[in-house]
Coordinates of C-alpha atoms in Angstrom, one line a residue:
Chain A
M1 CA 34.5 49.8 44.4
S2 CA 36.5 47.6 42.2
K3 CA 35.2 44.2 41.3
H4 CA 38.3 42.7 42.8
F5 CA 38.5 44.9 45.9
S6 CA 39.0 42.0 48.4
E7 CA 41.6 40.4 46.2
D8 CA 43.4 43.8 46.0
A9 CA 43.2 44.1 49.8
V10 CA 44.7 40.6 50.2
A11 CA 47.4 41.4 47.7
S12 CA 48.5 44.5 49.5
L13 CA 48.5 42.6 52.8
L14 CA 50.7 40.0 51.3
V15 CA 53.1 42.7 50.0
K16 CA 53.2 44.1 53.5
R17 CA 54.1 40.7 54.8
G18 CA 57.1 40.4 52.5
Y19 CA 55.5 38.5 49.6
Q20 CA 56.1 39.3 46.0
I21 CA 53.0 39.2 43.8
L22 CA 53.7 37.2 40.6
A23 CA 50.3 37.3 39.1
Q24 CA 46.7 38.3 39.9
N25 CA 43.6 36.8 38.4
L26 CA 45.7 34.4 36.4
L27 CA 43.6 32.5 33.9
L28 CA 44.5 29.0 33.2
P29 CA 42.6 26.2 31.4
T30 CA 41.9 24.6 34.8
G31 CA 40.3 27.8 36.2
E32 CA 41.3 31.2 37.6
V33 CA 43.9 31.7 40.3
D34 CA 43.2 34.8 42.3
I35 CA 46.8 35.5 43.4
V36 CA 50.2 33.9 42.8
A37 CA 52.7 35.1 45.4
L38 CA 56.3 34.3 46.2
R39 CA 58.3 34.6 49.4
H40 CA 61.9 33.5 49.5
T41 CA 61.6 30.2 47.5
E42 CA 58.0 29.5 48.6
L43 CA 55.4 29.7 45.9
V44 CA 51.9 30.4 47.2
F45 CA 48.6 30.1 45.3
V46 CA 45.9 32.1 47.0
E47 CA 42.1 31.8 46.8
V48 CA 40.2 34.8 48.1
K49 CA 36.5 34.6 49.0
Y50 CA 34.4 37.4 50.2
R51 CA 30.9 36.9 51.6
T52 CA 28.7 38.9 53.9
G53 CA 26.5 37.1 56.4
F54 CA 28.2 33.8 56.8
D55 CA 31.6 32.1 56.8
P56 CA 33.0 32.3 53.2
A57 CA 35.3 29.4 54.0
E58 CA 32.3 27.1 53.8
T59 CA 31.9 27.8 50.1
I60 CA 35.3 26.3 49.4
S61 CA 34.4 22.9 48.1
K62 CA 36.5 19.8 47.5
K63 CA 36.1 20.5 43.8
K64 CA 37.5 24.0 44.2
L65 CA 40.5 22.7 46.0
D66 CA 41.1 20.1 43.4
R67 CA 41.0 22.8 40.7
L68 CA 43.5 25.0 42.6
V69 CA 45.9 22.1 42.9
S70 CA 45.7 21.3 39.2
S71 CA 46.2 25.0 38.3
A72 CA 49.2 25.1 40.5
L73 CA 50.6 21.9 38.9
L74 CA 50.0 23.4 35.5
Y75 CA 51.7 26.7 36.5
T76 CA 54.8 25.1 37.9
A77 CA 54.8 22.3 35.3
G78 CA 55.2 20.0 38.2
Q79 CA 58.7 21.3 38.8
R80 CA 58.3 23.2 42.0
S81 CA 56.8 22.7 45.4
F82 CA 54.0 25.1 46.3
R83 CA 51.4 26.0 49.0
I84 CA 47.7 26.8 48.8
D85 CA 46.3 29.5 51.0
V86 CA 42.7 30.5 51.4
F87 CA 41.5 34.0 52.6
A88 CA 37.9 33.9 53.9
C89 CA 37.0 37.6 54.0
T90 CA 33.9 39.1 55.7
P91 CA 33.2 42.8 56.3
Q92 CA 34.7 42.3 59.9
G93 CA 38.0 40.9 58.8
C94 CA 39.5 37.9 57.3
T95 CA 40.7 34.4 58.2
W96 CA 43.9 33.3 56.6
Y97 CA 44.1 29.5 56.1
K98 CA 47.7 28.6 55.4
G99 CA 48.8 25.5 53.6
V100 CA 45.5 24.0 52.9
S101 CA 45.6 20.4 51.8
Q102 CA 43.2 18.8 49.4
G103 CA 41.4 17.2 52.3
G104 CA 40.7 20.6 53.9
N105 CA 43.2 20.4 56.7
C106 CA 45.7 23.3 57.0
Q107 CA 48.9 24.1 58.8
G108 CA 47.8 27.2 60.5
M109 CA 45.0 29.7 60.8
E110 CA 45.4 33.4 61.4
W111 CA 42.9 36.2 61.9
V112 CA 44.0 39.3 59.9
D113 CA 42.5 42.7 59.9
L114 CA 42.2 43.3 56.2
W115 CA 40.4 46.7 56.0
Chain B
M1 CA 45.0 19.7 71.2
E2 CA 42.2 19.9 73.7
I3 CA 39.7 17.1 73.8
V4 CA 36.4 17.6 75.5
K5 CA 34.6 14.5 76.9
V6 CA 30.9 14.3 77.6
W7 CA 28.5 11.4 78.2
S8 CA 25.3 10.5 76.6
G9 CA 23.7 7.1 75.9
L10 CA 21.5 5.0 73.8
T11 CA 19.1 2.2 74.4
Y12 CA 19.3 -1.3 73.2
G13 CA 15.9 -2.8 73.7
D14 CA 15.3 -1.7 77.2
A15 CA 19.0 -2.0 78.1
F16 CA 21.3 1.0 78.4
M17 CA 24.6 1.6 76.6
P18 CA 26.6 4.7 77.7
V19 CA 28.1 6.6 74.8
E20 CA 31.2 8.7 75.4
M21 CA 31.4 11.7 73.1
Q22 CA 34.7 13.4 72.4
L23 CA 34.8 16.8 70.9
T24 CA 37.8 18.4 69.4
Y25 CA 38.8 20.8 66.6
G26 CA 41.9 21.5 64.5
P27 CA 42.9 24.0 61.9
G28 CA 41.4 23.8 58.5
L29 CA 38.5 24.8 56.4
P30 CA 35.3 24.7 58.4
V31 CA 33.7 21.3 58.6
F32 CA 31.6 19.6 61.3
H33 CA 32.4 15.9 61.3
M34 CA 30.6 13.2 63.3
V35 CA 32.1 9.8 63.4
G36 CA 30.9 6.6 64.9
M37 CA 28.1 5.0 62.9
V38 CA 25.9 8.1 63.1
T39 CA 22.5 7.9 61.4
E40 CA 20.6 10.7 59.8
S41 CA 18.6 11.7 62.9
T42 CA 21.8 12.2 64.9
E43 CA 23.8 13.8 62.1
E44 CA 21.2 16.4 61.8
A45 CA 22.3 17.7 65.2
K46 CA 24.9 19.7 63.3
E47 CA 22.4 22.3 62.1
R48 CA 20.5 22.3 65.4
V49 CA 23.6 22.8 67.4
R50 CA 25.0 25.5 65.1
Y51 CA 21.9 27.6 65.4
A52 CA 21.3 26.9 69.1
L53 CA 24.8 28.2 69.8
K54 CA 24.0 31.3 67.6
S55 CA 20.9 31.9 69.8
I56 CA 23.1 32.5 72.8
G57 CA 25.6 34.6 70.9
R58 CA 28.2 31.8 70.6
S59 CA 29.5 30.2 67.4
M60 CA 31.0 26.9 66.5
P61 CA 34.8 26.7 67.0
Q62 CA 36.5 27.7 63.8
G63 CA 38.2 25.0 61.8
R64 CA 37.6 21.3 61.6
V65 CA 35.3 20.2 64.4
V66 CA 35.1 16.5 65.0
V67 CA 32.7 14.8 67.4
A68 CA 33.4 11.1 68.0
F69 CA 30.8 8.8 69.4
L70 CA 32.4 5.9 71.3
P71 CA 32.1 2.9 71.1
S72 CA 32.0 3.6 67.4
E73 CA 30.9 0.2 66.3
L74 CA 27.3 0.7 67.4
T75 CA 24.7 2.6 65.3
K76 CA 23.7 5.9 67.0
S77 CA 20.3 7.2 66.2
G78 CA 18.1 9.8 67.8
S79 CA 18.2 13.5 68.4
H80 CA 19.0 13.3 72.1
F81 CA 22.7 13.8 71.6
D82 CA 22.3 17.5 70.7
L83 CA 22.5 18.9 74.3
A84 CA 25.6 17.0 75.0
I85 CA 27.3 18.5 72.0
V86 CA 26.2 22.0 73.0
Y87 CA 27.4 21.4 76.5
G88 CA 30.8 20.3 75.3
F89 CA 31.2 23.5 73.2
V90 CA 30.0 26.0 75.9
K91 CA 31.1 24.4 79.1
G92 CA 33.6 21.6 78.4
S93 CA 33.9 18.2 79.9
S94 CA 31.3 16.7 82.3
D95 CA 30.7 13.4 83.9
R96 CA 27.0 13.8 84.1
L97 CA 24.8 12.0 81.6
I98 CA 23.5 14.6 79.1
V99 CA 20.4 13.9 77.2
G100 CA 18.1 16.3 75.3
E101 CA 17.1 17.6 71.9
V102 CA 17.9 21.2 71.1
A103 CA 15.8 23.4 68.8
L104 CA 17.1 26.2 66.5
D105 CA 16.0 28.8 69.0
G106 CA 18.0 27.2 71.7
S107 CA 15.1 25.6 73.6
V108 CA 15.7 22.2 75.0
R109 CA 13.1 19.5 74.5
T110 CA 12.3 16.0 75.6
T111 CA 11.7 13.2 73.1
Q112 CA 10.3 9.8 73.7
H113 CA 13.8 8.3 73.1
S114 CA 15.5 10.7 75.5
L115 CA 13.1 9.6 78.2
R116 CA 13.9 6.0 77.5
V117 CA 17.6 6.8 77.7
I118 CA 17.2 8.6 81.0
A119 CA 15.1 5.8 82.5
S120 CA 17.3 3.0 81.4
A121 CA 20.4 4.8 82.5
Y122 CA 18.9 5.3 85.9
R123 CA 18.1 1.6 86.1
S124 CA 21.7 0.7 85.3
G125 CA 23.1 3.0 88.0
W126 CA 23.5 6.5 86.6
R127 CA 22.3 9.2 89.0
K128 CA 23.4 12.5 87.7
F129 CA 21.8 14.0 84.7
I130 CA 21.5 17.1 82.6
C131 CA 18.2 17.0 80.8
P132 CA 15.2 18.9 79.6
V133 CA 12.5 19.9 82.0
L134 CA 10.7 16.6 82.9
P135 CA 7.2 16.1 84.0
Q136 CA 6.7 15.6 87.8
D137 CA 5.6 11.9 87.5
V138 CA 8.8 11.0 85.5
V139 CA 10.9 12.6 88.2
G140 CA 8.8 10.7 90.7
V141 CA 9.8 7.2 89.4
M142 CA 13.5 8.1 89.8
P143 CA 13.7 9.3 93.4
E144 CA 17.5 9.0 93.7
A145 CA 18.3 10.9 90.6
D146 CA 19.9 14.4 90.6
F147 CA 18.5 16.2 87.6
F148 CA 19.9 19.4 86.3
M149 CA 17.0 20.5 84.2
V150 CA 17.4 23.1 81.4
E151 CA 14.7 24.9 79.5
H152 CA 17.0 26.8 77.2
V153 CA 20.7 26.3 76.5
Q154 CA 21.3 29.7 78.0
Q155 CA 20.8 28.1 81.4
L156 CA 23.9 26.0 80.8
L157 CA 26.0 29.1 81.1
S158 CA 24.5 30.6 84.3
D159 CA 24.9 28.1 87.1
S160 CA 23.3 30.5 89.6
G161 CA 20.1 31.2 87.7
E162 CA 16.8 29.9 88.8
K163 CA 16.3 26.2 88.2
P164 CA 13.2 25.3 86.3
S165 CA 10.9 23.0 88.3
P166 CA 9.3 19.9 86.8
T167 CA 6.2 20.4 84.8
S168 CA 2.9 19.0 86.0
S169 CA 2.1 15.3 85.4
S170 CA 0.1 14.2 82.5
D171 CA -3.6 13.6 83.2
V172 CA -4.7 10.1 84.0
P173 CA -6.9 9.1 81.1
A174 CA -10.4 8.0 82.0
L175 CA -10.9 4.3 81.5
D176 CA -14.0 2.7 80.0
A177 CA -16.1 1.5 82.9
F178 CA -16.0 -2.2 83.5
E179 CA -19.6 -2.0 84.7
D180 CA -20.7 -1.5 81.1
V181 CA -20.0 -5.1 80.5
Q182 CA -23.3 -7.1 80.4
G183 CA -23.3 -10.6 81.9
F184 CA -22.3 -11.8 85.3
G185 CA -20.4 -14.9 84.1
L186 CA -18.5 -12.8 81.6
K187 CA -17.4 -10.3 84.2
Q188 CA -16.3 -13.1 86.5
A189 CA -14.2 -14.7 83.8
A190 CA -12.6 -11.3 83.0
L191 CA -11.9 -10.8 86.7
T192 CA -10.4 -14.2 87.1
A193 CA -8.1 -13.6 84.1
A194 CA -6.9 -10.3 85.5
A195 CA -6.6 -11.6 89.1
G196 CA -4.5 -14.6 88.2
W197 CA -2.8 -13.3 85.1
H198 CA -4.4 -16.0 83.1
H199 CA -4.5 -15.5 79.3
L200 CA -8.1 -15.2 78.2
L201 CA -9.8 -16.3 75.0
L202 CA -13.2 -14.9 74.4
M203 CA -15.4 -16.8 71.9
G204 CA -18.8 -16.0 70.7
N205 CA -21.1 -15.1 67.8
P206 CA -20.5 -11.8 66.0
G207 CA -21.8 -8.7 67.9
V208 CA -22.1 -10.2 71.4
G209 CA -19.5 -7.8 72.8
K210 CA -16.3 -9.8 72.9
T211 CA -14.2 -6.9 71.8
M212 CA -16.0 -4.6 74.2
V213 CA -15.0 -6.8 77.2
A214 CA -11.4 -6.9 75.9
E215 CA -11.4 -3.1 75.8
R216 CA -12.6 -2.8 79.3
M217 CA -10.3 -5.3 81.0
N218 CA -7.8 -2.6 81.8
A219 CA -10.2 -1.0 84.2
V220 CA -9.9 -3.9 86.6
M221 CA -6.1 -4.1 86.4
P222 CA -4.3 -2.6 89.4
E223 CA -2.2 0.5 88.8
L224 CA 1.5 0.1 88.0
D225 CA 3.9 0.3 90.9
N226 CA 7.0 2.4 90.8
S227 CA 9.4 -0.2 89.4
E228 CA 6.9 -1.3 86.8
R229 CA 6.5 2.3 85.8
L230 CA 10.3 2.6 85.3
D231 CA 10.2 -0.5 83.1
V232 CA 7.4 0.9 81.0
L233 CA 9.3 4.2 80.7
C234 CA 12.4 2.3 79.6
T235 CA 10.5 0.5 76.8
T236 CA 8.0 3.0 75.6
G237 CA 9.3 6.4 76.7
T238 CA 5.8 7.3 77.9
L239 CA 4.5 7.2 81.4
S240 CA 1.0 6.7 82.6
A241 CA -0.6 5.5 85.8
V242 CA -2.8 3.0 84.0
R243 CA -1.3 -0.2 82.6
P244 CA -0.3 -0.3 79.0
Y245 CA -3.1 -1.6 76.7
R246 CA -2.5 -2.5 73.1
F247 CA -5.3 -3.4 70.8
T248 CA -3.9 -5.2 67.8
S249 CA -5.3 -6.1 64.5
W250 CA -4.8 -9.3 62.6
T251 CA -3.3 -7.4 59.7
S252 CA -0.1 -6.8 61.8
T253 CA 3.2 -7.9 60.4
P254 CA 5.8 -9.8 62.4
A255 CA 8.1 -6.8 62.6
G256 CA 5.3 -4.6 63.9
F257 CA 4.2 -7.2 66.3
F258 CA 7.5 -8.3 67.8
G259 CA 9.6 -5.3 67.1
S260 CA 12.6 -4.8 64.9
A261 CA 16.3 -4.9 65.7
K262 CA 16.5 -1.3 64.4
G263 CA 15.2 -0.2 67.7
V264 CA 11.5 -0.1 67.2
A265 CA 9.5 -1.8 69.9
G266 CA 6.7 -4.1 68.7
E267 CA 3.2 -4.5 70.1
V268 CA 4.2 -7.3 72.5
T269 CA 6.8 -5.0 74.1
L270 CA 4.5 -2.0 74.2
A271 CA 2.0 -4.2 76.0
H272 CA 4.7 -5.1 78.6
D273 CA 3.1 -5.3 82.1
G274 CA -0.2 -4.6 80.5
I275 CA -2.8 -6.1 78.3
L276 CA -2.3 -7.3 74.7
V277 CA -5.6 -7.7 72.9
M278 CA -5.6 -9.9 69.8
D279 CA -8.9 -9.3 68.0
E280 CA -10.0 -12.1 65.7
F281 CA -7.2 -14.4 66.9
P282 CA -7.4 -17.2 64.3
Q283 CA -7.0 -14.7 61.5
Y284 CA -3.5 -13.7 62.5
R285 CA -0.6 -14.7 60.3
K286 CA 0.9 -18.1 61.1
D287 CA 4.3 -16.7 61.8
I288 CA 2.9 -14.3 64.4
L289 CA 1.0 -17.1 66.1
E290 CA 4.1 -19.3 66.1
G291 CA 6.4 -16.6 67.2
L292 CA 4.2 -15.7 70.1
R293 CA 4.9 -19.1 71.6
T294 CA 8.5 -18.3 72.5
V295 CA 7.6 -14.8 73.6
M296 CA 5.0 -16.2 76.1
D297 CA 7.4 -18.7 77.4
T298 CA 10.4 -16.4 78.0
N299 CA 8.5 -13.1 78.6
S300 CA 10.9 -11.5 76.2
V301 CA 11.5 -11.0 72.5
I302 CA 14.8 -11.3 70.8
S303 CA 15.2 -9.6 67.5
S304 CA 18.4 -9.9 65.5
Y305 CA 19.3 -7.9 62.4
G306 CA 22.7 -7.9 60.9
N307 CA 25.2 -7.4 63.7
Q308 CA 22.6 -6.1 66.1
R309 CA 20.7 -8.2 68.6
I310 CA 18.1 -6.6 70.8
V311 CA 16.2 -8.2 73.7
W312 CA 12.9 -6.6 74.5
P313 CA 10.8 -7.4 77.6
A314 CA 7.4 -8.7 76.8
R315 CA 5.3 -9.9 79.8
F316 CA 1.7 -9.2 78.9
L317 CA -1.8 -10.5 79.6
L318 CA -3.1 -11.9 76.4
V319 CA -6.8 -11.3 75.7
A320 CA -7.8 -12.9 72.4
T321 CA -11.2 -12.8 70.8
S322 CA -12.5 -15.2 68.2
N323 CA -15.6 -16.3 66.3
P324 CA -16.4 -19.9 66.6
C325 CA -16.3 -20.5 62.8
P326 CA -15.6 -18.6 59.6
C327 CA -19.3 -17.4 59.3
G328 CA -19.5 -16.8 63.0
F329 CA -22.9 -18.4 63.8
L330 CA -21.9 -21.8 65.1
G331 CA -23.6 -22.2 68.5
H332 CA -26.0 -19.4 67.8
P333 CA -29.4 -20.0 69.5
K334 CA -31.4 -19.0 66.4
K335 CA -29.2 -18.7 63.3
V336 CA -27.7 -21.6 61.4
C337 CA -24.0 -22.0 60.7
K338 CA -23.4 -22.3 56.9
D339 CA -19.9 -23.7 57.1
S340 CA -18.9 -27.2 56.4
P341 CA -17.7 -29.3 59.3
Y342 CA -14.3 -29.4 57.6
Q343 CA -14.1 -25.6 57.5
V344 CA -15.1 -25.3 61.2
Q345 CA -12.6 -27.9 62.1
R346 CA -9.8 -26.1 60.4
Y347 CA -10.8 -22.8 62.0
L348 CA -10.9 -24.3 65.5
G349 CA -7.7 -26.1 64.7
R350 CA -5.9 -22.8 64.8
L351 CA -7.2 -22.3 68.3
S352 CA -5.6 -25.5 69.6
G353 CA -2.1 -24.6 68.3
P354 CA 0.9 -23.9 70.5
V355 CA -0.2 -20.5 71.5
A356 CA -3.8 -21.4 72.3
D357 CA -2.3 -24.1 74.5
R358 CA -0.9 -21.3 76.7
I359 CA -4.3 -19.7 77.1
D360 CA -5.8 -20.9 80.4
L361 CA -9.3 -19.4 80.2
H362 CA -11.8 -19.9 77.5
Y363 CA -15.2 -18.2 77.7
W364 CA -18.2 -18.4 75.5
V365 CA -19.8 -15.0 75.4
K366 CA -23.6 -15.0 75.1
A367 CA -25.8 -12.1 74.2
D368 CA -28.6 -12.8 76.7
E369 CA -26.6 -13.5 79.9
P370 CA -28.1 -12.6 83.2
D371 CA -26.4 -9.6 84.7
A372 CA -25.4 -8.8 88.3
K373 CA -23.2 -6.1 89.8
L374 CA -19.7 -7.0 90.9
D375 CA -18.5 -5.1 94.0
K376 CA -15.2 -3.2 93.7
P377 CA -13.7 -5.4 91.0
R378 CA -10.4 -3.6 91.0
D379 CA -9.8 -3.9 94.7
R380 CA -10.6 -7.6 94.6
V381 CA -8.1 -8.2 91.8
L382 CA -5.4 -6.3 93.8
E383 CA -6.1 -8.4 96.8
V384 CA -5.6 -11.6 94.9
W385 CA -2.4 -10.1 93.5
H386 CA -1.1 -9.5 97.0
R387 CA -2.1 -12.9 98.2
Q388 CA -0.6 -14.8 95.3
R389 CA 2.6 -12.8 95.4
E390 CA 3.0 -13.6 99.0
R391 CA 2.2 -17.2 98.6
W392 CA 4.8 -17.8 95.9
Q393 CA 7.4 -15.5 97.2
G394 CA 10.9 -16.6 96.3
T395 CA 9.8 -19.0 93.5
G396 CA 10.0 -16.3 90.8
F397 CA 6.3 -16.4 90.1
S398 CA 3.8 -13.8 91.3
H399 CA 0.6 -15.0 89.6
A400 CA -1.1 -18.4 89.3
G401 CA -1.2 -18.0 85.5
Q402 CA 2.6 -17.7 85.3
I403 CA 3.3 -21.1 86.9
P404 CA 4.5 -23.6 84.3
G405 CA 2.9 -27.0 84.1
D406 CA 5.8 -28.9 85.6
R407 CA 5.6 -26.9 88.8
V408 CA 1.9 -26.7 89.3
D409 CA 1.7 -29.8 91.5
E410 CA 4.6 -28.6 93.6
L411 CA 3.3 -25.0 94.2
I412 CA -0.4 -25.4 94.3
S413 CA -1.7 -27.7 97.0
V414 CA -5.0 -29.5 96.4
S415 CA -7.0 -31.4 99.0
P416 CA -7.7 -35.1 98.5
T417 CA -11.4 -34.6 98.0
V418 CA -10.9 -32.0 95.3
R419 CA -8.2 -34.2 93.7
A420 CA -10.6 -37.1 93.5
A421 CA -13.2 -34.9 91.9
L422 CA -10.6 -33.6 89.4
E423 CA -9.4 -37.2 88.5
N424 CA -13.1 -38.0 88.0
A425 CA -13.5 -35.1 85.6
V426 CA -10.3 -36.0 83.8
E427 CA -11.6 -39.5 83.4
K428 CA -15.0 -38.4 82.2
H429 CA -13.9 -35.8 79.6
G430 CA -10.6 -37.4 78.6
L431 CA -8.5 -34.4 79.6
S432 CA -4.8 -34.3 79.1
K433 CA -2.3 -33.6 81.8
R434 CA -1.8 -30.1 80.5
E435 CA -5.5 -29.4 80.7
K436 CA -5.4 -30.7 84.3
H437 CA -2.7 -28.2 85.2
K438 CA -4.7 -25.4 83.7
I439 CA -7.7 -26.3 85.7
I440 CA -5.7 -26.4 88.9
R441 CA -4.3 -23.0 88.2
I442 CA -7.6 -21.4 87.4
S443 CA -9.3 -22.9 90.5
R444 CA -6.5 -21.5 92.7
T445 CA -7.3 -18.0 91.4
I446 CA -11.1 -18.5 91.7
A447 CA -10.6 -19.6 95.3
D448 CA -8.4 -16.6 96.0
L449 CA -11.0 -14.3 94.5
E450 CA -13.5 -15.6 96.9
G451 CA -11.2 -15.4 99.8
H452 CA -10.8 -19.2 100.4
V453 CA -7.6 -20.6 101.7
D454 CA -8.2 -24.0 100.0
I455 CA -9.6 -24.9 96.7
T456 CA -13.1 -26.5 96.9
V457 CA -15.1 -28.6 94.5
A458 CA -17.2 -25.6 93.5
H459 CA -14.1 -23.7 92.4
L460 CA -13.0 -26.7 90.5
V461 CA -16.3 -27.0 88.7
Q462 CA -16.2 -23.3 87.7
A463 CA -12.6 -23.8 86.4
L464 CA -13.7 -26.8 84.5
S465 CA -16.4 -24.8 82.8
Y466 CA -13.7 -22.5 81.4
R467 CA -12.2 -25.4 79.6
M468 CA -15.3 -26.8 78.0
V469 CA -15.9 -24.2 75.2
L470 CA -13.8 -25.9 72.5
P471 CA -15.0 -29.4 73.2
W472 CA -18.6 -28.2 73.1
L473 CA -18.1 -26.4 69.8
R474 CA -16.5 -29.5 68.4
S475 CA -19.5 -31.6 69.5
L476 CA -21.8 -29.3 67.5
I477 CA -20.3 -30.3 64.2
Q478 CA -20.2 -34.0 64.7

């Protein structure tokens, strides 16, 4: 199994939902962005976490969210609006947190069957 | 967004403060927030609740869970909020008062604090509870309450399941026998103190058994009645048929003695409705002796800390013991006191301070006192209690020792012959007005103990002897 199997699975899910994948495992000075996707004019930065045994969303710290935001600002050079999504994947499936703010709130949650 | 409301509470001294808990959740990365001045012990509920829910195959709602404790301006502490949170997650809102600590395996436990919350809530009018399995005697003091007892959080889900019954009461601890006390006069003094709720000061040379008497006083005190038991449960969270008994050391600090505003009861409160023993009385710190004065006047302690103010009840029978002088041998039949008169005077000076003024009975304990058996001491004390309670019904006093000096003449009638004898003694010994009131109070109790309707001169003489210890000791150093 590939090292990035969960990220690949998420990427193919996004493609199925009509997103266009701009980059995967994008390395920036501020850290790595798992997926950069685009739908219509909306730019989405995606963080994928895979854990067995407990809820992977708990491992997303404030620091991680801050890093994601600075990566996104760097990528867009501050010229475009963007959204941050988190995929918390377990062997059973995946929770999709849409539009996560730096404080941890989000606009919507969706349970998706990834595998 | 749905908001679940459940009720729990916290205690303020022995007063009750209901706490409304609102549970809600929204979308977001998983967090479990508690708001409303929550201290460590309450905040730890997060982990207990999470695993307790896991034990019954449930999980926390996904997303951002917020539990708000209202009113939010009061500090919440204690682990008894767990059950309310679990109930809110699995069952939803409820208007019952929910109290109980939850373990990781889902079992529900009682803590001392949760018993205090239940008892004080009952006293302020709450009747419906969801709580851990309580002992039979605790249920017994709250006859009107409707308890829904749970042993395991699983039982919250199944309404039909068998209800657990109360566990058996705790055993009554065996008291040290009062008959072990040697000396008839000593026994009588102790009995008088217990019968009339007169504070007692036992003086004597080292090793004559002052402390031993103090330890055995509880054996002659009548058992607690139901409302007193509820009071004791409210303040201490423990319940026993025998009266509270606190043996304190002179190394106590004021916070430990009077309680702190952070919610910890002090010795005076733990001795509420029971006996407070102060061993080596003159050695106590000055701030404790001074502070005790207000406590004994108001029967309560007020402790303030920051924005918190707590009033604790503190009505106790003080039994103090003391040596007559720093070396201890003043007044000893054979040994000689090595202290200078100045040292003795200073030592005895601490015994005539404001607190000692509130002690009615003084007794000089001797090693070689003739002994005689007292018949059914406890029953006699109880009889006096009934008689005095009946006599002063409606005045707010139930014992002779509780009557303040300015009301003694009004509430205790003395015949002209006895009054003449009293005036005579006052003249002869140069007694103050306060001393006079003490003597009248003590004679009233002695008369009651012997079953007399009126105070006689014999009772007066005995009462007078209880006031002669300090003058006698002072005369020894002249």
